[in-house]
mmCIF file of C-alpha atoms and ligand atoms in Angstrom:
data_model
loop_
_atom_site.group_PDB
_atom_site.id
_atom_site.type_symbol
_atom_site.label_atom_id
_atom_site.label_comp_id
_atom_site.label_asym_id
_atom_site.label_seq_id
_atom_site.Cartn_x
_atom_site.Cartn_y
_atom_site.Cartn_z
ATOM 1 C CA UNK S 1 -172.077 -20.609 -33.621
ATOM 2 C CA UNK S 2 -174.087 -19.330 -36.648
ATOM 3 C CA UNK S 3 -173.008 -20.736 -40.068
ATOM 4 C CA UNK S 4 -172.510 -17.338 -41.305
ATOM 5 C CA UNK S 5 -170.006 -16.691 -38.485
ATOM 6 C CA UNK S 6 -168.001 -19.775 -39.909
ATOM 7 C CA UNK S 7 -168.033 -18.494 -43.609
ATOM 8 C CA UNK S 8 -166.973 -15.024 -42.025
ATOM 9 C CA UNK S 9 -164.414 -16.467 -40.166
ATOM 10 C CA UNK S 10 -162.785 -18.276 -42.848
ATOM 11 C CA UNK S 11 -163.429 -15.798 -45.501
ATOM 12 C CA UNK S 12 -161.114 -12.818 -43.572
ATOM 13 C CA UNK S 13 -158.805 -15.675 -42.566
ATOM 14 C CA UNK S 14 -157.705 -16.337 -45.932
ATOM 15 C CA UNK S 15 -157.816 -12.560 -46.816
ATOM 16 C CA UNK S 16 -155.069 -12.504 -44.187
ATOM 17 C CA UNK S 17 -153.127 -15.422 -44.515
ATOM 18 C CA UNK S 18 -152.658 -15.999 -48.030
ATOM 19 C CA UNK S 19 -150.873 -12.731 -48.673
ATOM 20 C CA UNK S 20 -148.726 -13.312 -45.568
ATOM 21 C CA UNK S 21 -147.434 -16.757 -46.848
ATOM 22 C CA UNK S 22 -146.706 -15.084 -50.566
ATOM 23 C CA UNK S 23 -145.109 -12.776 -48.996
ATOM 24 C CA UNK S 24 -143.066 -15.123 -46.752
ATOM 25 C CA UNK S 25 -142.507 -17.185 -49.964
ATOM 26 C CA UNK S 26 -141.153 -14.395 -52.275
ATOM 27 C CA UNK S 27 -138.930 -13.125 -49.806
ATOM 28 C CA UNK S 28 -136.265 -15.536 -50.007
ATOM 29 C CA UNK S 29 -133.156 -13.537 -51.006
ATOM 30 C CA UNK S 30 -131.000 -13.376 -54.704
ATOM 31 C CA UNK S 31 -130.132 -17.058 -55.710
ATOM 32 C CA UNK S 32 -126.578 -15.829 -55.470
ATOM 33 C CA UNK S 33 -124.702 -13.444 -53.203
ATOM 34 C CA UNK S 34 -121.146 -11.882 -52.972
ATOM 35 C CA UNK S 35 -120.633 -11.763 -49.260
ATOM 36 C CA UNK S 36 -118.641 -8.553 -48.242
ATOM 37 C CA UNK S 37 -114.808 -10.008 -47.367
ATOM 38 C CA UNK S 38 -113.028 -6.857 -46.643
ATOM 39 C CA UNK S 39 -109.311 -6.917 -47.761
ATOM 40 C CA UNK S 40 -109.552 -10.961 -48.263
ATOM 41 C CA UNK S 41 -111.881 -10.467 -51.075
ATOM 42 C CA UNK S 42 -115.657 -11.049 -51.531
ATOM 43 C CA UNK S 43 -116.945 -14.496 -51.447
ATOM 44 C CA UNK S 44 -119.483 -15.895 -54.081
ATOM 45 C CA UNK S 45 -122.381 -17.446 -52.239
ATOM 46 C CA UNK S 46 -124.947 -19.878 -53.725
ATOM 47 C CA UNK S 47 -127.355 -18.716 -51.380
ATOM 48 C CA UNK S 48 -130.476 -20.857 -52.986
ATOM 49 C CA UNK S 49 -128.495 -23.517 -52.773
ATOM 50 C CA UNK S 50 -127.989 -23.811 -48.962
ATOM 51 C CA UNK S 51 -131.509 -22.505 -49.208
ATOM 52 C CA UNK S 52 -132.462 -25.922 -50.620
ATOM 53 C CA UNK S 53 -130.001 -28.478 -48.972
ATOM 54 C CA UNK S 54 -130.345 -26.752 -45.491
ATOM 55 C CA UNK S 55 -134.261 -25.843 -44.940
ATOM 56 C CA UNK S 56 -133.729 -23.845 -42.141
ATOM 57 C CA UNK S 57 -133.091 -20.203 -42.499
ATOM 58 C CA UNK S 58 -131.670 -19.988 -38.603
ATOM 59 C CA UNK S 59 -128.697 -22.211 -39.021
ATOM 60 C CA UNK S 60 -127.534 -18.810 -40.283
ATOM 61 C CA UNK S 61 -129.945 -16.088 -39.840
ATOM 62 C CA UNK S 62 -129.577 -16.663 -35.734
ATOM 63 C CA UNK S 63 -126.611 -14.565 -36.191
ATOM 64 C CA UNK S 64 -126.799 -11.904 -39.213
ATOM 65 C CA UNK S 65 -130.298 -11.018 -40.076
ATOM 66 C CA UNK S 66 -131.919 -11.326 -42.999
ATOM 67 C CA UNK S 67 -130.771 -8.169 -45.230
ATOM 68 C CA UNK S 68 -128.548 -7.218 -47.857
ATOM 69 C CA UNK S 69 -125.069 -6.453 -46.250
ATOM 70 C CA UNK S 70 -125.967 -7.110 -42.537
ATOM 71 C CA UNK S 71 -122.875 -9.108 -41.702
ATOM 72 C CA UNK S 72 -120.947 -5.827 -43.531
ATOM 73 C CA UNK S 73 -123.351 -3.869 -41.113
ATOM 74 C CA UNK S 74 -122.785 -5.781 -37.913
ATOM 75 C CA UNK S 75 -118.819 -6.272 -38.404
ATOM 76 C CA UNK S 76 -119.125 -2.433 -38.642
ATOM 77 C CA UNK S 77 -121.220 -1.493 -35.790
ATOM 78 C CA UNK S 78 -118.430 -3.816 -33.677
ATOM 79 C CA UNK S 79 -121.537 -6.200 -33.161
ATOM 80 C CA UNK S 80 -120.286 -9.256 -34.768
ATOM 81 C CA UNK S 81 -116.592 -10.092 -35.002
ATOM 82 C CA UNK S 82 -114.867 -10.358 -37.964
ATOM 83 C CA UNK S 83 -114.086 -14.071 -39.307
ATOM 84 C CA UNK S 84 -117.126 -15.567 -36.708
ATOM 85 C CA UNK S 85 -119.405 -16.149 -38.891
ATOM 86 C CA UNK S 86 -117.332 -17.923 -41.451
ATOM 87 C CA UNK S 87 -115.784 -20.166 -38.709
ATOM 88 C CA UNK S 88 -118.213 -20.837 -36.903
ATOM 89 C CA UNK S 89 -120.942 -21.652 -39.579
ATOM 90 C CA UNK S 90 -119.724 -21.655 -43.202
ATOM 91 C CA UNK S 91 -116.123 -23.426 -42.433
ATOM 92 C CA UNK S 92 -117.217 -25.371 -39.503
ATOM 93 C CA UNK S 93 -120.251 -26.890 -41.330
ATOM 94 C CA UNK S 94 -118.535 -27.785 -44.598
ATOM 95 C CA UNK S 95 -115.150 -29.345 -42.233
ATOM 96 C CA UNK S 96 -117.928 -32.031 -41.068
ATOM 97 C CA UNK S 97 -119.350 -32.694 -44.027
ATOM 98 C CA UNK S 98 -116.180 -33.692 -45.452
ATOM 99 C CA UNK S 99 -115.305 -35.484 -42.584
ATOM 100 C CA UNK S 100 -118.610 -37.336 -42.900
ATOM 101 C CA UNK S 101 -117.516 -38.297 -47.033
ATOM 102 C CA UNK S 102 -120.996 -36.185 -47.741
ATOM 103 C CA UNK S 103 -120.948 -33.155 -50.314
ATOM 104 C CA UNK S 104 -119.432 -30.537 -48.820
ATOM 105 C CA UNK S 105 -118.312 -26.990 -49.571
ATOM 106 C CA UNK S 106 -114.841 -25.242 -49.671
ATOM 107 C CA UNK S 107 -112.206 -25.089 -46.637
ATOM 108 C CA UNK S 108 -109.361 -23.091 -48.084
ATOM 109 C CA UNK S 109 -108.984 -19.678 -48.587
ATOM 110 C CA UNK S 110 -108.728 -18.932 -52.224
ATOM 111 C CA UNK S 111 -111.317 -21.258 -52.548
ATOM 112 C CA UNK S 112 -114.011 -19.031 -50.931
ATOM 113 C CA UNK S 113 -112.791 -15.471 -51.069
ATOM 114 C CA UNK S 114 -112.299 -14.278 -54.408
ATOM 115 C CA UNK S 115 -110.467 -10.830 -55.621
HETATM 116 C C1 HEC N 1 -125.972 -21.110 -45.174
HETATM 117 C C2 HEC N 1 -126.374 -19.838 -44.636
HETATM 118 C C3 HEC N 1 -127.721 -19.255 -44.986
HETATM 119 C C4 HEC N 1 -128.953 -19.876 -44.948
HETATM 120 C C5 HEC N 1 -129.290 -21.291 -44.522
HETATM 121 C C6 HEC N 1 -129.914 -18.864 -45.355
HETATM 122 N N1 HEC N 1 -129.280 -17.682 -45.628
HETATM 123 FE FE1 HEC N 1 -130.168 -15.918 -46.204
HETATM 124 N N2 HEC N 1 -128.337 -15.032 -46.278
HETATM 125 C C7 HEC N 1 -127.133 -15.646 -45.994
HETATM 126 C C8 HEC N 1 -126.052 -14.715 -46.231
HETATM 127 C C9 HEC N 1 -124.580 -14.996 -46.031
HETATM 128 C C10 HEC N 1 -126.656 -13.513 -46.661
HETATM 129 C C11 HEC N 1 -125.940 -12.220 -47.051
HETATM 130 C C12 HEC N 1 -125.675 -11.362 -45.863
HETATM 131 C C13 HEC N 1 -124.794 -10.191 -46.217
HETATM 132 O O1 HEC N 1 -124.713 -9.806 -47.392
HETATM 133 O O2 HEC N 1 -124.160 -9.637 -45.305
HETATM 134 C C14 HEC N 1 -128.105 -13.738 -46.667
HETATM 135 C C15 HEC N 1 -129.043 -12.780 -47.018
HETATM 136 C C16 HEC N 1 -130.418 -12.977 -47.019
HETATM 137 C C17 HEC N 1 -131.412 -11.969 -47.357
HETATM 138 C C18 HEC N 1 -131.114 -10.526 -47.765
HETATM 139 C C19 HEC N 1 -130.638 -10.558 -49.176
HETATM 140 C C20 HEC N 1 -130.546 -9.247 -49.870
HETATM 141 O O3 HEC N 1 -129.483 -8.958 -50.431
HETATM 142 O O4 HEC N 1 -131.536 -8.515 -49.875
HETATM 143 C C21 HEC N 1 -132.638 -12.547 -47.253
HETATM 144 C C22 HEC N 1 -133.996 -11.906 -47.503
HETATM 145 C C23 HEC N 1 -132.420 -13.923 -46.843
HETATM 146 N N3 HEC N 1 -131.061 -14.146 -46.709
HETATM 147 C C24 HEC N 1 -133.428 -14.844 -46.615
HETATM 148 C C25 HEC N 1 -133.209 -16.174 -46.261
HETATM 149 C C26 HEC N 1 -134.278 -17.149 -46.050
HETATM 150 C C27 HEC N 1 -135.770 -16.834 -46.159
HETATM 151 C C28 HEC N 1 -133.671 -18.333 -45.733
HETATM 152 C C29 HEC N 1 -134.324 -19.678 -45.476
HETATM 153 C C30 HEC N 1 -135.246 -20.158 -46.491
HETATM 154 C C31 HEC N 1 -132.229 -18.107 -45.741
HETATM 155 N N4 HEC N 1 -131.994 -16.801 -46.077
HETATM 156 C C32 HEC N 1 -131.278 -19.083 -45.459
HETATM 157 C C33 HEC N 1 -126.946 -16.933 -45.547
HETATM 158 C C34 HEC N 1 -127.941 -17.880 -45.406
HETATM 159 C C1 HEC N 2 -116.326 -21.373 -46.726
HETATM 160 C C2 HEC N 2 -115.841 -20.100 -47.206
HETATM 161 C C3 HEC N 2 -114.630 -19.467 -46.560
HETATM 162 C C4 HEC N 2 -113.361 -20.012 -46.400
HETATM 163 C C5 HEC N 2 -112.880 -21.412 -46.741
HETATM 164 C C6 HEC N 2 -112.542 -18.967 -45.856
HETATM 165 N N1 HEC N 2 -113.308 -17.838 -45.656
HETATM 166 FE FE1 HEC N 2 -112.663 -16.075 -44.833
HETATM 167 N N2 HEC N 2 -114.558 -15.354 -44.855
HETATM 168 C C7 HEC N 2 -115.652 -16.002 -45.363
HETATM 169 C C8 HEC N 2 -116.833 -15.204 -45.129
HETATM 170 C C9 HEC N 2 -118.253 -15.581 -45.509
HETATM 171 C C10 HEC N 2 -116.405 -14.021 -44.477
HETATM 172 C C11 HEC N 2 -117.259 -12.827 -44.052
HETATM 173 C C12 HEC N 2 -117.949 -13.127 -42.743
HETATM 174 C C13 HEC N 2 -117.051 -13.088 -41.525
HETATM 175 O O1 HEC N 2 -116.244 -12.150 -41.361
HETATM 176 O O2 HEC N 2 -117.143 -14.026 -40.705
HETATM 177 C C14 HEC N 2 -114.962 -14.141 -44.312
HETATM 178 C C15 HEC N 2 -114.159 -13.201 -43.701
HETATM 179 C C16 HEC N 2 -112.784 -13.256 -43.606
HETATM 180 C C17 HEC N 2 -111.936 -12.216 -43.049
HETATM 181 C C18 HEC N 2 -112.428 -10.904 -42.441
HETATM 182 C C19 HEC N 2 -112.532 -9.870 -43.518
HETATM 183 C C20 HEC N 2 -112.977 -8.499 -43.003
HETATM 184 O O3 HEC N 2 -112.215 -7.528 -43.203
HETATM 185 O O4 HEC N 2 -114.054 -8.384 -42.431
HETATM 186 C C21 HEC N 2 -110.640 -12.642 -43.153
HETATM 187 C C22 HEC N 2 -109.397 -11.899 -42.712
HETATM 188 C C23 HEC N 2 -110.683 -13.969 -43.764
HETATM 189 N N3 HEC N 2 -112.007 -14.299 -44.033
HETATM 190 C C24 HEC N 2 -109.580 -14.747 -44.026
HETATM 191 C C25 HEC N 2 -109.632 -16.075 -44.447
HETATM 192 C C26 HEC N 2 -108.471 -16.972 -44.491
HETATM 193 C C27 HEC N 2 -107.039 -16.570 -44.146
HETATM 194 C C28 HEC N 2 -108.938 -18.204 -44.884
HETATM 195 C C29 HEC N 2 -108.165 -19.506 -45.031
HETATM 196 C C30 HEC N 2 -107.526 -19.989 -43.827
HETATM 197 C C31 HEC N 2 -110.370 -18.072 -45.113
HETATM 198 N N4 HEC N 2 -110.742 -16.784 -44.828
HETATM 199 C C32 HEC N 2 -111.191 -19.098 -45.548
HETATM 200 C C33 HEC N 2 -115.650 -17.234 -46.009
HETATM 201 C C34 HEC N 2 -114.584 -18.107 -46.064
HETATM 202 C C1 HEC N 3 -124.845 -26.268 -42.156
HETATM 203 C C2 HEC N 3 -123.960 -26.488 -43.266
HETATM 204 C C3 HEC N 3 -123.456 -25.338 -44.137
HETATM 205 C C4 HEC N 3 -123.266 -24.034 -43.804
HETATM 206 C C5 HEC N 3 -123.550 -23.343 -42.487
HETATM 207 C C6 HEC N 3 -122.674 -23.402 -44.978
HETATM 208 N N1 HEC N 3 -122.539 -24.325 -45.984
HETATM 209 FE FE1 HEC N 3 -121.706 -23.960 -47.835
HETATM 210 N N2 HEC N 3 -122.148 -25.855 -48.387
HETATM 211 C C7 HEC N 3 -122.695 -26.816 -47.585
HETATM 212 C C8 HEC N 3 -122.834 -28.066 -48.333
HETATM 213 C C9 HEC N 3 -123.407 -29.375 -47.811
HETATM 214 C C10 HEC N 3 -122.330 -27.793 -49.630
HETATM 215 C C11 HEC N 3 -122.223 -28.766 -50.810
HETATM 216 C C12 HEC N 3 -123.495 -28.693 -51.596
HETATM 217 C C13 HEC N 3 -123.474 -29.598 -52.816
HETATM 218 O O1 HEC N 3 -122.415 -29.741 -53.444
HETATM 219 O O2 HEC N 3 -124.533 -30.118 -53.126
HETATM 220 C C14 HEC N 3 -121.910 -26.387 -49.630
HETATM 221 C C15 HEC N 3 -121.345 -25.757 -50.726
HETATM 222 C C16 HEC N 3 -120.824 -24.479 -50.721
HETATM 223 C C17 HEC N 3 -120.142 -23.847 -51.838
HETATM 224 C C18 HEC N 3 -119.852 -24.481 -53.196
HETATM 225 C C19 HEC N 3 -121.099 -24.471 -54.015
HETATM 226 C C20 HEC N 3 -120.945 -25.117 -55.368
HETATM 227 O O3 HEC N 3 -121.863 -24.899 -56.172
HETATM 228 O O4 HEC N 3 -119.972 -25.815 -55.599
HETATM 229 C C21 HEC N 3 -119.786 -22.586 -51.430
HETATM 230 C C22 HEC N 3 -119.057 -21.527 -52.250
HETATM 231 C C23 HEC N 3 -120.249 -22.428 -50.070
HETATM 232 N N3 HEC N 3 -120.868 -23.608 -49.660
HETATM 233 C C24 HEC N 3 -120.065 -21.301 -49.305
HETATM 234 C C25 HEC N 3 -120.562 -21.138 -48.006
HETATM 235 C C26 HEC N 3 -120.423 -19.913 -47.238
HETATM 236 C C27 HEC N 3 -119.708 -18.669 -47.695
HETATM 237 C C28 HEC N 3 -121.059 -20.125 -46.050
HETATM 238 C C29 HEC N 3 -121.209 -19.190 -44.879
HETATM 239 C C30 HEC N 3 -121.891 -17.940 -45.128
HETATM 240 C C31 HEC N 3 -121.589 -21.488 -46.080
HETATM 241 N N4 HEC N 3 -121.268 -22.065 -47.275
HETATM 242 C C32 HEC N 3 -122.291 -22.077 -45.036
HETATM 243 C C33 HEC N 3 -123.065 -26.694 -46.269
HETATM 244 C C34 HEC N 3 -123.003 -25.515 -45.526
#
């Protein structure tokens, strides 16, 4: 392998990758969301704060994708169920925290949806 090879190599590498991981990087999502909550009332949602404490995006993103209003979307379309994703992730994950005595977020109602 030539030497000019390598320095071609890594040259269009970086061309490539570094705008792919800025791009990756910056596309994170508002700090803070109001999650559509029909007739119960939106919920406030530190999102960059899960962000931070949880690390990985598909604890929630297996089920809603990542774009404003898709659970709104999906509930919609008859694709997700209403309620599912706030029992199964955001209620069942805060329920063990507090059962562990670890910081954990809210479990009733009023707490969460807001009018
Ligand atoms: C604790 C759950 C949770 C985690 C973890 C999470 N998200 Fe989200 N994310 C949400 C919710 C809820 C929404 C809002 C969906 C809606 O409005 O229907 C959202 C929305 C988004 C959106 C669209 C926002 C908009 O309005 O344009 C992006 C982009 C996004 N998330 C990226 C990420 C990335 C990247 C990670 C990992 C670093 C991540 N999320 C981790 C719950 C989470
Ligand atoms: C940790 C926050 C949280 C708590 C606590 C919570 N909810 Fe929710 N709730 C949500 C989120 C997020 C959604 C939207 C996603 C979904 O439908 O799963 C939602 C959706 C709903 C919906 C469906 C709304 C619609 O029209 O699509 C109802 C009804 C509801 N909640 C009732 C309740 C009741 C009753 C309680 C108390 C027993 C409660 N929620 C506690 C976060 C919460
Ligand atoms: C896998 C675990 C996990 C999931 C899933 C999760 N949370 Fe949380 N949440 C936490 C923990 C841990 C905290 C406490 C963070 C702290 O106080 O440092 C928290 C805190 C919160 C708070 C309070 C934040 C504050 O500043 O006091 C709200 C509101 C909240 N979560 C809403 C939600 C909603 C809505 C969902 C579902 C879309 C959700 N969470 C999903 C772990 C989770």
């Amino acid at each position: 392998m030539s030497r000019n090879f390598v320095v071609v190599a890594i040259v269009t590498a970086l061309i490539f990758i570094l705008p792919m991981a800025a791009a990756s990087a910056a596309n994170r999502g508002p700090d803070q969301i109001d999650i559509f909550g029909g007739e119960r009332g939106k919920i406030p949602f530190p999102h960059a704060k899960h962000q931070d404490n949880l690390k990985d995006c598909n604890i929630c993103h297996s089920v809603f994708p990542q774009e404003a209003d898709a659970i709104k979307t999906l509930k919609a379309q008859g694709t997700l169920k209403k309620k599912k994703v706030m029992n199964l992730q955001c209620i069942k994950c805060h329920k063990q925290e507090k059962k562990a005595g670890k910081p954990h977020g809210p479990v009733t109602c009023s707490t969460c949806h807001v009018k």
